Coordinates of C-alpha atoms in Angstrom, one line a residue:
M1178 CA 21.6 13.8 21.9
L1179 CA 20.3 10.5 20.6
D1180 CA 23.1 10.2 18.0
H1181 CA 25.0 7.1 19.0
C1182 CA 28.0 8.1 17.0
S1183 CA 28.3 11.4 18.8
D1184 CA 31.5 12.9 20.0
N1185 CA 31.3 12.5 23.8
F1186 CA 34.6 14.5 24.3
G1187 CA 33.2 17.4 22.4
Y1188 CA 29.9 17.3 24.3
M1189 CA 31.8 17.1 27.6
M1190 CA 33.9 20.1 26.8
S1191 CA 30.8 22.1 25.5
F1192 CA 28.8 21.5 28.6
G1193 CA 31.8 22.2 30.8
S1194 CA 32.2 25.6 29.1
I1195 CA 28.6 26.6 30.0
A1196 CA 28.7 25.2 33.6
G1197 CA 29.7 28.6 35.0
Y1198 CA 26.4 30.2 33.7
C1199 CA 24.4 27.2 35.0
Y1200 CA 25.9 28.1 38.4
V1201 CA 24.7 31.7 38.0
L1202 CA 21.1 30.4 37.6
F1203 CA 21.2 29.5 41.3
N1204 CA 22.1 33.0 42.3
I1205 CA 20.2 34.9 39.7
R1206 CA 17.8 36.8 42.0
G1207 CA 20.7 39.1 43.0
L1208 CA 20.9 40.3 39.3
L1209 CA 17.2 41.1 39.0
S1210 CA 15.5 44.4 39.6
A1211 CA 12.8 44.9 42.2
G1212 CA 9.3 43.9 41.2
P1213 CA 6.5 41.4 41.8
A1214 CA 7.2 37.7 42.0
W1215 CA 5.6 36.9 38.7
Y1216 CA 7.7 39.6 37.0
Q1217 CA 11.0 38.2 38.4
T1218 CA 9.9 34.7 37.4
L1219 CA 9.4 35.8 33.8
L1220 CA 12.8 37.5 33.8
I1221 CA 14.4 34.3 35.1
M1222 CA 12.8 32.4 32.2
L1223 CA 14.0 35.0 29.7
Y1224 CA 17.5 34.8 31.2
V1225 CA 17.5 31.1 30.7
L1226 CA 16.5 31.5 27.0
V1227 CA 19.2 34.1 26.5
I1228 CA 21.9 31.7 27.9
G1229 CA 20.5 28.9 25.7
F1230 CA 20.7 31.0 22.5
L1231 CA 24.2 32.3 23.4
F1232 CA 25.8 28.9 23.6
Y1233 CA 23.6 27.2 21.0
P1234 CA 26.2 27.8 18.2
L1235 CA 28.8 25.7 20.1
F1236 CA 26.5 22.6 19.9
A1237 CA 25.3 23.4 16.4
C1238 CA 28.9 23.5 15.1
L1239 CA 29.6 20.3 16.9
T1240 CA 26.8 18.3 15.4
T1241 CA 26.5 19.8 11.9
S1242 CA 27.0 17.6 8.9
W1243 CA 29.2 20.3 7.2
V1244 CA 32.2 19.3 9.2
F1245 CA 34.8 21.8 7.8
V1246 CA 32.5 24.8 8.0
G1247 CA 31.4 23.8 11.5
S1248 CA 34.9 23.5 12.7
I1249 CA 35.9 27.0 11.5
L1250 CA 32.8 28.7 12.9
G1251 CA 33.1 26.7 16.2
L1252 CA 36.7 27.5 16.6
G1253 CA 36.0 31.2 16.1
Y1254 CA 33.0 31.3 18.5
C1255 CA 35.0 29.2 21.1
T1256 CA 37.9 31.7 20.9
F1257 CA 35.5 34.5 21.5
W1258 CA 34.1 32.9 24.7
L1259 CA 37.7 32.0 25.8
Y1260 CA 38.5 35.7 25.5
V1261 CA 35.4 36.6 27.6
H1262 CA 36.3 34.2 30.4
F1263 CA 39.9 35.4 30.5
M1264 CA 38.9 39.1 30.7
L1265 CA 36.4 38.2 33.4
V1266 CA 39.1 36.6 35.5
I1267 CA 41.6 39.4 34.9
N1268 CA 39.3 42.4 35.5
C1269 CA 37.3 40.8 38.4
P1270 CA 39.4 38.2 40.2
N1271 CA 37.5 38.5 43.5
G1272 CA 34.0 38.1 42.0
G1273 CA 32.7 41.6 42.8
E1274 CA 32.5 43.8 45.9
N1275 CA 31.1 41.1 48.2
G1276 CA 33.3 38.3 46.8
L1277 CA 36.1 36.5 48.5
T1278 CA 39.8 36.8 47.6
G1279 CA 40.6 34.8 44.4
Q1280 CA 37.0 33.5 44.2
E1281 CA 36.5 34.1 40.4
I1282 CA 39.9 32.7 39.5
A1283 CA 39.3 29.4 41.4
K1284 CA 35.7 29.2 40.0
Q1285 CA 36.7 29.7 36.3
I1286 CA 39.6 27.2 36.2
P1287 CA 37.4 24.2 35.1
V1288 CA 35.4 26.4 32.7
L1289 CA 38.6 27.6 31.1
V1290 CA 40.0 24.1 30.8
C1291 CA 36.8 22.9 29.1
T1292 CA 36.8 25.9 26.7
I1293 CA 40.4 25.3 25.7
G1294 CA 39.7 21.6 25.2
L1295 CA 36.7 22.4 22.9
A1296 CA 38.9 24.9 20.9
F1297 CA 41.5 22.2 20.5
R1298 CA 38.8 19.8 19.3
Y1299 CA 37.7 22.2 16.6
L1300 CA 41.3 22.8 15.6
Y1301 CA 41.9 19.1 15.3
V1302 CA 39.0 18.6 13.0
L1303 CA 40.1 21.6 10.9
I1304 CA 43.6 20.3 10.5
R1305 CA 42.4 16.8 9.7
N1306 CA 40.2 18.0 6.9
S1307 CA 42.9 20.3 5.6
I1308 CA 45.4 17.4 5.4
R1309 CA 42.8 15.2 3.6
A1310 CA 42.2 18.0 1.1
I1311 CA 45.9 18.5 0.4
K1312 CA 46.5 14.7 0.0
A1313 CA 43.5 14.4 -2.3
R1314 CA 44.4 17.6 -4.2
S1315 CA 40.8 18.4 -4.2
A1316 CA 38.4 20.8 -2.4
G1317 CA 36.1 17.9 -1.7
P1318 CA 36.9 17.6 2.0
F1319 CA 36.2 21.3 2.5
I1320 CA 32.7 21.1 1.2
E1321 CA 32.1 17.4 2.1
R1322 CA 28.9 16.8 4.0
V1323 CA 29.2 13.8 6.3
E1324 CA 25.8 12.0 6.7
R1325 CA 25.2 9.2 9.2
R1326 CA 24.6 5.9 7.4
K1327 CA 24.5 3.5 10.3
Y1328 CA 22.6 3.5 13.5
G1329 CA 24.9 1.1 15.3
T1330 CA 28.5 1.7 16.2
P1331 CA 31.4 -0.7 16.6
Y1332 CA 30.5 -0.8 20.3
N1333 CA 27.0 -2.0 19.5
I1334 CA 28.2 -4.6 17.0
Q1335 CA 30.7 -6.0 19.5
Y1336 CA 28.0 -6.2 22.1
V1337 CA 25.7 -8.2 19.9
K1338 CA 28.6 -10.5 18.9
N1339 CA 29.5 -11.2 22.5
L1340 CA 25.8 -11.6 23.3
L1341 CA 25.3 -14.2 20.6
A1342 CA 28.6 -16.0 21.3
G1343 CA 28.0 -16.0 25.1
T1344 CA 31.4 -14.5 25.8
K1345 CA 32.4 -12.1 28.5
L1346 CA 31.8 -8.4 27.8
Y1347 CA 35.2 -7.4 29.1
Q1348 CA 38.4 -9.1 30.2
N1349 CA 39.0 -9.7 33.9
M1350 CA 42.1 -7.7 34.9
S1351 CA 41.9 -7.9 38.7
F1352 CA 45.1 -8.7 40.7
D1353 CA 44.0 -12.3 41.0
A1354 CA 43.8 -12.7 37.2
L1355 CA 47.2 -11.3 36.4
D1356 CA 49.7 -13.9 35.2
G1357 CA 53.5 -13.8 35.8
E1358 CA 55.2 -10.6 36.7
P1359 CA 53.1 -7.7 35.3
S1360 CA 54.4 -4.3 34.6
W1361 CA 53.6 -1.3 36.8
K1362 CA 51.3 0.0 34.1
T1363 CA 49.3 -3.2 34.1
K1364 CA 49.1 -3.1 37.9
I1365 CA 47.7 0.5 37.8
R1366 CA 45.1 -0.5 35.2
A1367 CA 44.2 -3.6 37.3
L1368 CA 43.9 -1.4 40.4
L1369 CA 41.6 1.1 38.6
R1370 CA 39.4 -1.7 37.2
Q1371 CA 39.1 -3.5 40.5
Y1372 CA 38.3 -0.6 42.8
I1373 CA 37.3 2.4 40.7
Y1374 CA 36.0 1.7 37.2
V1375 CA 35.6 -1.4 35.0
N1376 CA 36.0 -0.4 31.4
D1377 CA 33.5 -2.2 29.1
P1378 CA 34.6 -2.1 25.4
T1379 CA 31.0 -2.6 24.3
L1380 CA 29.6 0.4 26.1
K1381 CA 29.6 4.1 25.2
Y1382 CA 27.8 6.5 27.6
S1383 CA 25.0 8.6 26.4
P1384 CA 25.9 12.3 25.6
R1385 CA 23.2 13.4 28.1
I1386 CA 24.8 11.4 30.9
I1387 CA 28.2 13.0 30.0
G1388 CA 26.8 16.5 29.9
I1389 CA 24.7 16.1 33.1
F1390 CA 27.5 15.0 35.3
T1391 CA 30.1 17.3 33.8
V1392 CA 27.9 20.3 34.6
A1393 CA 27.0 18.9 38.0
L1394 CA 30.7 18.2 39.0
I1395 CA 31.8 21.7 37.9
C1396 CA 29.0 23.4 39.7
S1397 CA 29.6 21.3 42.8
Y1398 CA 33.3 22.3 42.6
Q1399 CA 32.3 26.0 42.4
F1400 CA 30.0 25.6 45.4
G1401 CA 32.8 23.9 47.3
I1402 CA 35.2 26.8 46.4
I1403 CA 32.8 29.3 47.9
I1404 CA 32.4 27.2 51.0
V1405 CA 36.2 26.7 51.5
L1406 CA 37.0 30.4 50.9
G1407 CA 34.1 31.4 53.1
S1408 CA 35.2 29.1 56.0
Y1409 CA 38.2 31.4 56.5
Q1410 CA 35.6 34.0 57.6
L1411 CA 34.5 31.7 60.5
E1412 CA 37.5 32.7 62.6
K1413 CA 36.3 36.3 62.7
L1414 CA 32.9 35.1 63.7
V1415 CA 34.3 32.9 66.5
Q1416 CA 36.4 35.8 67.8
F1417 CA 33.3 38.0 67.7
L1418 CA 31.1 35.6 69.6
Y1419 CA 33.7 34.4 72.1
P1420 CA 36.4 37.1 72.5
N1421 CA 37.7 35.4 75.7
T1422 CA 38.8 32.2 73.9
T1423 CA 41.8 34.0 72.3
A1424 CA 44.2 36.5 73.6
E1425 CA 46.7 38.8 71.9
G1426 CA 50.0 37.1 71.4
N1427 CA 48.8 33.9 73.0
S1428 CA 46.2 32.2 70.8
T1429 CA 44.8 29.0 72.0
V1430 CA 43.8 28.0 68.4
D1431 CA 46.5 26.7 66.2
D1432 CA 46.1 28.2 62.7
S1433 CA 47.7 25.3 60.9
G1434 CA 45.5 22.9 62.9
C1435 CA 42.4 24.8 61.9
S1436 CA 43.4 24.9 58.3
F1437 CA 44.1 21.1 58.3
L1438 CA 40.7 20.5 60.0
R1439 CA 38.9 22.6 57.4
L1440 CA 40.6 20.8 54.6
M1441 CA 39.8 17.4 56.1
V1442 CA 36.1 18.2 56.7
N1443 CA 35.7 19.6 53.2
T1444 CA 37.4 16.6 51.6
V1445 CA 35.4 14.0 53.6
N1446 CA 32.2 15.9 52.8
V1447 CA 32.8 16.2 49.1
S1448 CA 33.9 12.5 48.9
A1449 CA 30.8 11.3 50.7
L1450 CA 28.6 13.5 48.5
L1451 CA 30.1 12.1 45.3
S1452 CA 29.7 8.5 46.6
F1453 CA 26.0 9.3 47.3
I1454 CA 25.2 10.9 44.0
L1455 CA 27.6 9.3 41.4
H1456 CA 25.8 6.0 41.1
I1457 CA 23.4 4.8 38.5
Q1458 CA 21.2 1.8 38.5
P1459 CA 20.6 1.3 34.7
F1460 CA 18.1 -1.6 35.3
A1461 CA 15.8 0.1 37.7
L1462 CA 12.9 0.5 35.2
D1463 CA 9.3 1.1 36.0
R1464 CA 7.2 -2.1 35.8
E1465 CA 4.1 -0.2 34.7
D1466 CA 3.2 0.7 31.1
R1467 CA 3.1 4.4 31.2
N1468 CA 1.8 6.8 28.5
A1469 CA 4.4 7.6 25.9
V1470 CA 3.7 11.3 26.2
F1471 CA 4.5 11.3 29.9
V1472 CA 7.7 9.2 29.3
L1473 CA 9.0 11.6 26.7
S1474 CA 8.1 14.7 28.7
D1475 CA 9.7 13.4 31.9
S1476 CA 12.8 12.1 30.1
M1477 CA 13.4 15.6 28.7
A1478 CA 13.2 17.0 32.2
Y1479 CA 15.7 14.6 33.6
A1480 CA 18.9 16.4 32.7
G1481 CA 18.0 19.7 34.4
S1482 CA 16.3 17.9 37.3
Q1483 CA 19.5 15.8 38.0
I1484 CA 21.7 18.9 38.1
A1485 CA 19.2 20.8 40.3
Y1486 CA 18.9 17.9 42.7
I1487 CA 22.7 17.5 42.9
L1488 CA 23.4 21.2 43.6
W1489 CA 20.5 21.7 46.0
G1490 CA 21.3 18.5 47.7
Y1491 CA 24.9 19.8 48.1
I1492 CA 23.6 23.0 49.7
I1493 CA 21.1 21.2 52.0
V1494 CA 23.8 18.7 53.1
W1495 CA 26.1 21.5 54.1
A1496 CA 23.2 23.4 55.9
V1497 CA 22.2 20.2 57.8
L1498 CA 25.7 19.4 58.8
L1499 CA 26.2 23.0 60.0
L1500 CA 23.0 22.8 62.1
T1501 CA 23.9 19.4 63.4
F1502 CA 27.4 20.5 64.6
F1503 CA 25.9 23.6 66.2
A1504 CA 23.3 21.5 68.0
L1505 CA 26.0 19.1 69.2
A1506 CA 28.1 22.0 70.4
Y1507 CA 25.3 23.6 72.4
L1508 CA 23.8 20.4 73.7
I1509 CA 27.0 18.5 74.6
V1510 CA 30.3 20.2 74.1
L1511 CA 29.6 23.6 75.6
P1512 CA 27.8 22.3 78.7
V1513 CA 30.6 19.8 79.3
F1514 CA 33.2 22.5 79.4
G1515 CA 30.9 24.7 81.5
L1516 CA 30.5 27.5 78.9
I1517 CA 26.7 27.3 79.2
S1518 CA 24.3 25.9 81.7
R1519 CA 24.4 22.1 82.2
D1520 CA 20.6 21.7 82.5
V1521 CA 20.5 20.8 78.9
L1522 CA 22.5 17.6 79.6
K1523 CA 19.7 16.3 81.8
Y1524 CA 17.3 16.2 78.8
M1525 CA 19.9 14.7 76.6
W1526 CA 20.7 12.1 79.2
N1527 CA 17.0 11.2 79.6
L1528 CA 16.7 10.7 75.8
L1529 CA 20.0 8.8 75.6
S1530 CA 19.2 6.5 78.4
G1531 CA 15.9 5.5 76.8
V1532 CA 17.7 4.7 73.5
L1533 CA 20.3 2.6 75.4
I1534 CA 17.6 0.7 77.2
F1535 CA 15.9 0.0 73.9
Y1536 CA 19.0 -1.4 72.3
A1537 CA 19.9 -3.4 75.4
F1538 CA 16.5 -5.0 75.6
T1539 CA 16.7 -5.8 71.8
L1540 CA 20.1 -7.4 72.3
L1541 CA 18.8 -9.5 75.3
Q1542 CA 15.8 -10.6 73.2
K1543 CA 18.0 -11.8 70.4
L1544 CA 20.2 -13.8 72.8
F1545 CA 17.2 -15.4 74.4
C1546 CA 15.8 -16.3 71.0
R1547 CA 19.1 -17.9 70.1
G1548 CA 18.8 -20.2 73.1
L1549 CA 15.1 -20.8 72.4
L1550 CA 15.6 -22.1 68.9
Q1551 CA 16.8 -25.6 68.0
T1552 CA 20.2 -26.3 66.4
R1553 CA 21.0 -28.7 63.6
I1554 CA 24.3 -30.4 63.1
S1555 CA 25.2 -31.2 59.5
V1556 CA 28.3 -32.9 58.0
D1557 CA 29.8 -31.4 54.8
S1558 CA 31.7 -33.2 52.1
Q1559 CA 35.0 -32.9 54.0
R1560 CA 33.3 -34.5 57.1
K1561 CA 33.4 -31.3 59.1
Q1562 CA 30.5 -30.7 61.4
D1563 CA 28.5 -27.5 60.9
T1564 CA 26.0 -26.2 63.5
S1565 CA 23.2 -24.1 62.2
V1566 CA 20.1 -22.6 63.8
I1567 CA 16.7 -23.6 62.4
L1568 CA 13.3 -22.0 62.9
A1569 CA 12.0 -24.7 65.3
L1570 CA 11.1 -24.1 69.0
D1571 CA 12.4 -26.1 71.9
N1572 CA 9.7 -25.0 74.3
R1573 CA 6.5 -23.5 73.0
K1574 CA 5.2 -22.5 76.5
I1575 CA 8.2 -20.3 77.1
F1576 CA 7.7 -18.7 73.7
H1577 CA 4.1 -18.0 74.5
N1578 CA 4.8 -16.4 77.9
V1579 CA 7.7 -14.3 76.6
T1580 CA 5.7 -13.1 73.7
Y1581 CA 2.9 -12.1 76.1
F1582 CA 5.2 -9.9 78.2
T1583 CA 7.1 -8.4 75.3
F1584 CA 3.8 -7.1 74.0
F1585 CA 3.6 -4.7 77.0
F1586 CA 7.3 -3.9 76.9
Y1587 CA 7.3 -2.7 73.3
I1588 CA 4.3 -0.4 73.8
V1589 CA 6.7 1.7 75.8
L1590 CA 10.0 0.9 74.0
G1591 CA 8.3 1.3 70.6
L1592 CA 8.3 5.1 71.2
F1593 CA 12.1 5.2 71.0
G1594 CA 12.1 2.9 67.9
C1595 CA 9.6 5.3 66.3
L1596 CA 11.9 8.3 67.0
L1597 CA 15.0 6.4 65.7
T1598 CA 13.0 5.6 62.5
I1599 CA 12.2 9.2 62.0
I1600 CA 15.8 10.3 62.6
K1601 CA 17.2 7.7 60.2
G1602 CA 14.6 8.6 57.6
M1603 CA 15.5 12.3 57.8
I1604 CA 19.3 11.5 57.6
L1605 CA 19.0 9.1 54.6
G1606 CA 16.5 11.4 52.9
I1607 CA 18.8 14.3 53.1
M1608 CA 22.0 12.4 52.2
Y1609 CA 20.4 10.7 49.3
L1610 CA 18.5 13.7 48.0
S1611 CA 20.7 13.9 44.9
R1612 CA 20.2 10.2 44.0
L1613 CA 17.3 10.2 41.6
D1614 CA 17.7 6.5 41.1
K1615 CA 16.5 6.0 44.7
C1616 CA 12.9 7.0 45.4
G1617 CA 12.5 9.0 48.6
L1618 CA 9.0 7.9 49.2
V1619 CA 7.6 4.5 50.3
N1620 CA 6.6 1.7 48.0
G1621 CA 3.4 2.5 46.1
F1622 CA 4.0 6.3 46.0
E1623 CA 6.9 6.3 43.6
T1624 CA 4.9 8.3 41.0
W1625 CA 4.7 11.2 43.5
D1626 CA 8.5 11.6 43.4
K1627 CA 9.0 13.8 40.3
G1628 CA 12.7 13.4 40.2
Y1629 CA 12.5 9.6 40.4
M1630 CA 10.0 9.4 37.6
N1631 CA 12.2 11.7 35.4
Y1632 CA 15.0 9.2 35.9
V1633 CA 12.9 6.1 35.1
S1634 CA 11.4 7.8 32.0
F1635 CA 15.0 8.7 30.9
L1636 CA 15.9 5.0 31.2
H1637 CA 12.9 4.0 29.2
F1638 CA 13.6 6.5 26.5
E1639 CA 17.3 5.5 26.2
E1640 CA 16.3 1.9 26.1
C1641 CA 13.9 2.5 23.2
H1642 CA 16.3 4.6 21.1
R1643 CA 19.8 3.4 22.1
H1644 CA 19.5 -0.3 22.7
P1645 CA 22.5 -1.9 20.9
V1646 CA 20.5 -5.0 19.7
W1647 CA 17.8 -2.7 18.2
L1648 CA 20.3 -0.5 16.5
V1649 CA 22.2 -3.4 14.9
F1650 CA 18.9 -5.0 13.8
C1651 CA 17.8 -1.7 12.2
D1652 CA 21.1 -1.6 10.3
I1653 CA 20.5 -5.1 9.0
L1654 CA 17.0 -4.3 7.9
I1655 CA 18.2 -1.2 6.1
D1656 CA 20.9 -3.1 4.3
C1657 CA 18.3 -5.6 3.2
M1658 CA 16.2 -3.0 1.4
P1659 CA 16.0 -3.4 -2.4
Q1660 CA 18.0 -0.3 -3.3
N1661 CA 20.7 -1.1 -0.7
R1662 CA 20.7 -4.8 -1.8
N1663 CA 21.3 -3.8 -5.4
Q1664 CA 24.1 -1.5 -4.4
A1665 CA 25.6 -4.3 -2.4
R1666 CA 25.4 -6.6 -5.4
L1667 CA 27.0 -3.9 -7.6
N1668 CA 29.8 -3.6 -5.1
T1669 CA 30.2 -7.4 -5.1
Y1670 CA 29.8 -8.3 -8.8
G1671 CA 31.2 -5.2 -10.3
T1672 CA 29.0 -5.0 -13.4
V1673 CA 25.4 -4.1 -14.0
D1674 CA 24.7 -7.2 -16.2
D1675 CA 25.7 -9.6 -13.4
V1676 CA 23.5 -7.7 -11.0
S1677 CA 20.5 -7.9 -13.4
T1678 CA 21.1 -11.7 -13.8
D1679 CA 21.1 -12.1 -10.0
V1680 CA 18.0 -10.1 -9.6
T1681 CA 16.2 -12.1 -12.3
Y1682 CA 17.1 -15.4 -10.7
S1683 CA 15.9 -14.2 -7.3
S1684 CA 12.6 -13.0 -8.8
S1685 CA 12.0 -16.3 -10.6
W1686 CA 12.7 -18.3 -7.4
T1687 CA 10.1 -16.1 -5.5
A1688 CA 7.6 -16.7 -8.3
L1689 CA 8.0 -20.4 -7.9
V1690 CA 7.6 -20.4 -4.1
R1691 CA 4.5 -18.1 -3.9
P1692 CA 2.0 -20.4 -5.6
R1693 CA 2.9 -23.3 -3.4
R1694 CA 2.4 -21.2 -0.2
R1695 CA -0.9 -20.0 -1.4
W1696 CA -2.0 -23.5 -2.2
L1697 CA -1.0 -24.8 1.2
K1698 CA -3.0 -21.9 2.8
A1699 CA -6.1 -22.8 0.7
Y1700 CA -5.7 -26.5 1.5
T1701 CA -5.5 -25.7 5.2
M1702 CA -8.8 -23.9 5.0
V1703 CA -10.4 -26.8 3.3
R1704 CA -9.3 -29.3 6.0
N1705 CA -10.3 -27.2 8.9
P1706 CA -14.1 -26.7 9.1
S1707 CA -14.0 -24.0 11.8
V1708 CA -11.7 -21.9 9.8
R1709 CA -13.7 -22.6 6.6
A1710 CA -16.9 -21.3 8.2
K1711 CA -15.4 -17.8 8.5
Q1712 CA -15.7 -15.2 5.8
I1713 CA -12.3 -15.1 4.3
E1714 CA -11.0 -13.1 1.4
A1715 CA -10.8 -14.9 -1.9
D1716 CA -7.0 -14.6 -2.3
Y1717 CA -6.3 -15.7 1.3
D1718 CA -3.7 -13.0 1.7
T1719 CA -5.0 -11.6 5.1
L1720 CA -6.2 -13.8 7.9
E1721 CA -6.2 -11.4 10.8
D1722 CA -10.0 -11.9 11.5
I1723 CA -9.7 -15.7 11.7
D1724 CA -10.5 -17.1 15.2
I1725 CA -8.8 -20.5 15.7
T1726 CA -9.2 -20.7 19.4
D1727 CA -11.8 -23.5 19.0
L1728 CA -9.4 -25.8 17.2
S1729 CA -7.6 -28.6 18.9
D1730 CA -4.2 -28.2 20.4
Q1731 CA -2.5 -29.4 17.2
A1732 CA -4.1 -29.8 13.8
I1733 CA -2.2 -32.3 11.8
I1734 CA -2.9 -32.2 8.0
D1735 CA -1.6 -35.0 5.8
V1736 CA -1.0 -33.9 2.3
S1737 CA -0.2 -36.7 -0.2
N1738 CA 0.4 -36.7 -3.9
T1739 CA -3.1 -38.0 -4.6
D1740 CA -4.8 -35.3 -2.6
L1741 CA -3.0 -32.4 -4.3
P1742 CA -4.0 -31.5 -7.8
N1743 CA -1.3 -30.8 -10.4
T1744 CA -0.2 -27.3 -9.6
G1745 CA 3.1 -27.4 -11.4
V1746 CA 5.0 -26.9 -8.1
A1747 CA 7.5 -29.5 -6.8
H1748 CA 6.6 -30.9 -3.4
H1749 CA 7.4 -33.8 -1.1
D1750 CA 5.5 -37.1 -1.1
Q1751 CA 4.0 -36.4 2.3
T1752 CA 3.7 -33.0 4.1
V1753 CA 2.7 -32.7 7.7
M1754 CA 1.6 -29.2 8.8
H1755 CA 1.4 -28.5 12.5
M1756 CA -0.7 -25.5 13.4
D1757 CA -0.7 -24.2 17.0
H1758 CA -3.5 -22.0 18.5
N1759 CA -1.3 -19.0 19.2
D1760 CA 0.8 -19.2 16.0
K1761 CA -0.9 -18.0 12.9
S1762 CA 2.4 -17.5 11.0
V1763 CA 1.9 -20.8 9.1
L1764 CA -1.3 -19.4 7.6
V1765 CA 0.2 -16.1 6.4

């Protein structure tokens, strides 16, 4: 999953093909036999391992270095699971005895699409290697083992180039930046970039992110299908609870209106849920230095935690909305129409009147403070007057008196503010339960939120192993290794003799530079008494134990021709060496 050259499309299709079984994990207790709680928990863990082993070949064939063999085995195994999914839909379209009409067909649509997409991916790799073998007239592409030689990708290299050049990471394609009369395709791309998604040519998402949100979206879709199909059963429940509201042949409820209302409510709910959960803050890193063991452990738990939070947040949001609408119906709607006693309205009015008084008093206080503060008139560059309020009092006595009386007012009105804070906290906590990038606890207690810490650890781990600058830098270091450098020279010069000549010249230059550097280190020790007092190794190769904190801010050493003995090394007439306290690199 850390492979930066990974096939994101293949990972997305693979995770999508197992999303249906991830959904089963939330309803697995119905498949278990009776027994104690610890026994059922062990069975659940065993079931999870079985699912993991069943679908492991899909990912193994996707990531193996034997590309041709992996494509053949992957295509066969993917075809087997495609047959299983089709037979499940054909033989059990309603999802069992307690299922709804067409439930299994609607649930398996995205799983079938992902499985077919994965099969086409394996087929494409198989055909590509076959064509290469036919053109080369060799069996090499069939037995070729593709090894990864670079850590960085073209995305990373382009990112580093733009970073060093100071250019924009992507081109601005908003409507304001379009020149002339653009085509309709350009307008659509500009609309998508401006309001939906801005494509960054230097960014490639992590396979874990792709897999997490693929499984989460498919499982959310399956939950939504169950809710939509189950909502049709609400009409029978309403007729059972209130049989007088409908009559035979003269129904007061419009079927088309109810269907439209159900569709609208489900659409708004799913859209709001996606807007709450599909957002990532990639820079919200923890400021503390945490133990690497905990960072790695929490980052491994992020993928499953994110899916669980999304799905359980989906269920909790639906449950809370259902309870809220029932409460509003019994507290407001039904008493207004006289279906139940109106005594409940009295309690609601008492609470509502207190909230209205609280907001009215707060508004009057703001208006009074606006008149109590001073105003400042300023003139801009276009000689237009601008009036702004500054934090300066016109009458300090009025301020003192009003502050004294509001002290007593807010002892009473603060109760309603406290209730509103609790209600707002409950609403936001439930609606943003699926957002692991937002901590649900107050500042200072973030470590108590397990989901949030999993998300932060995931970001830390991704930054350490997938940072584009680090990957490109590692590639540069690997290319500079002796064996890789000689291979590069061989590719450049073409003959072994030229490579040997170049290596001999480089070695002789290094031999000339090394004595002068050692002599300068020795001369620095002689001219600095505090450094000379330390016990230093004779060859002056390691100076880690030298303490130069007692030196002056800068030590200037004049080295002339008369001071230096004849070392056989060419040097300037005068050399000035500046040595800073915190920089020991000049001594090494």
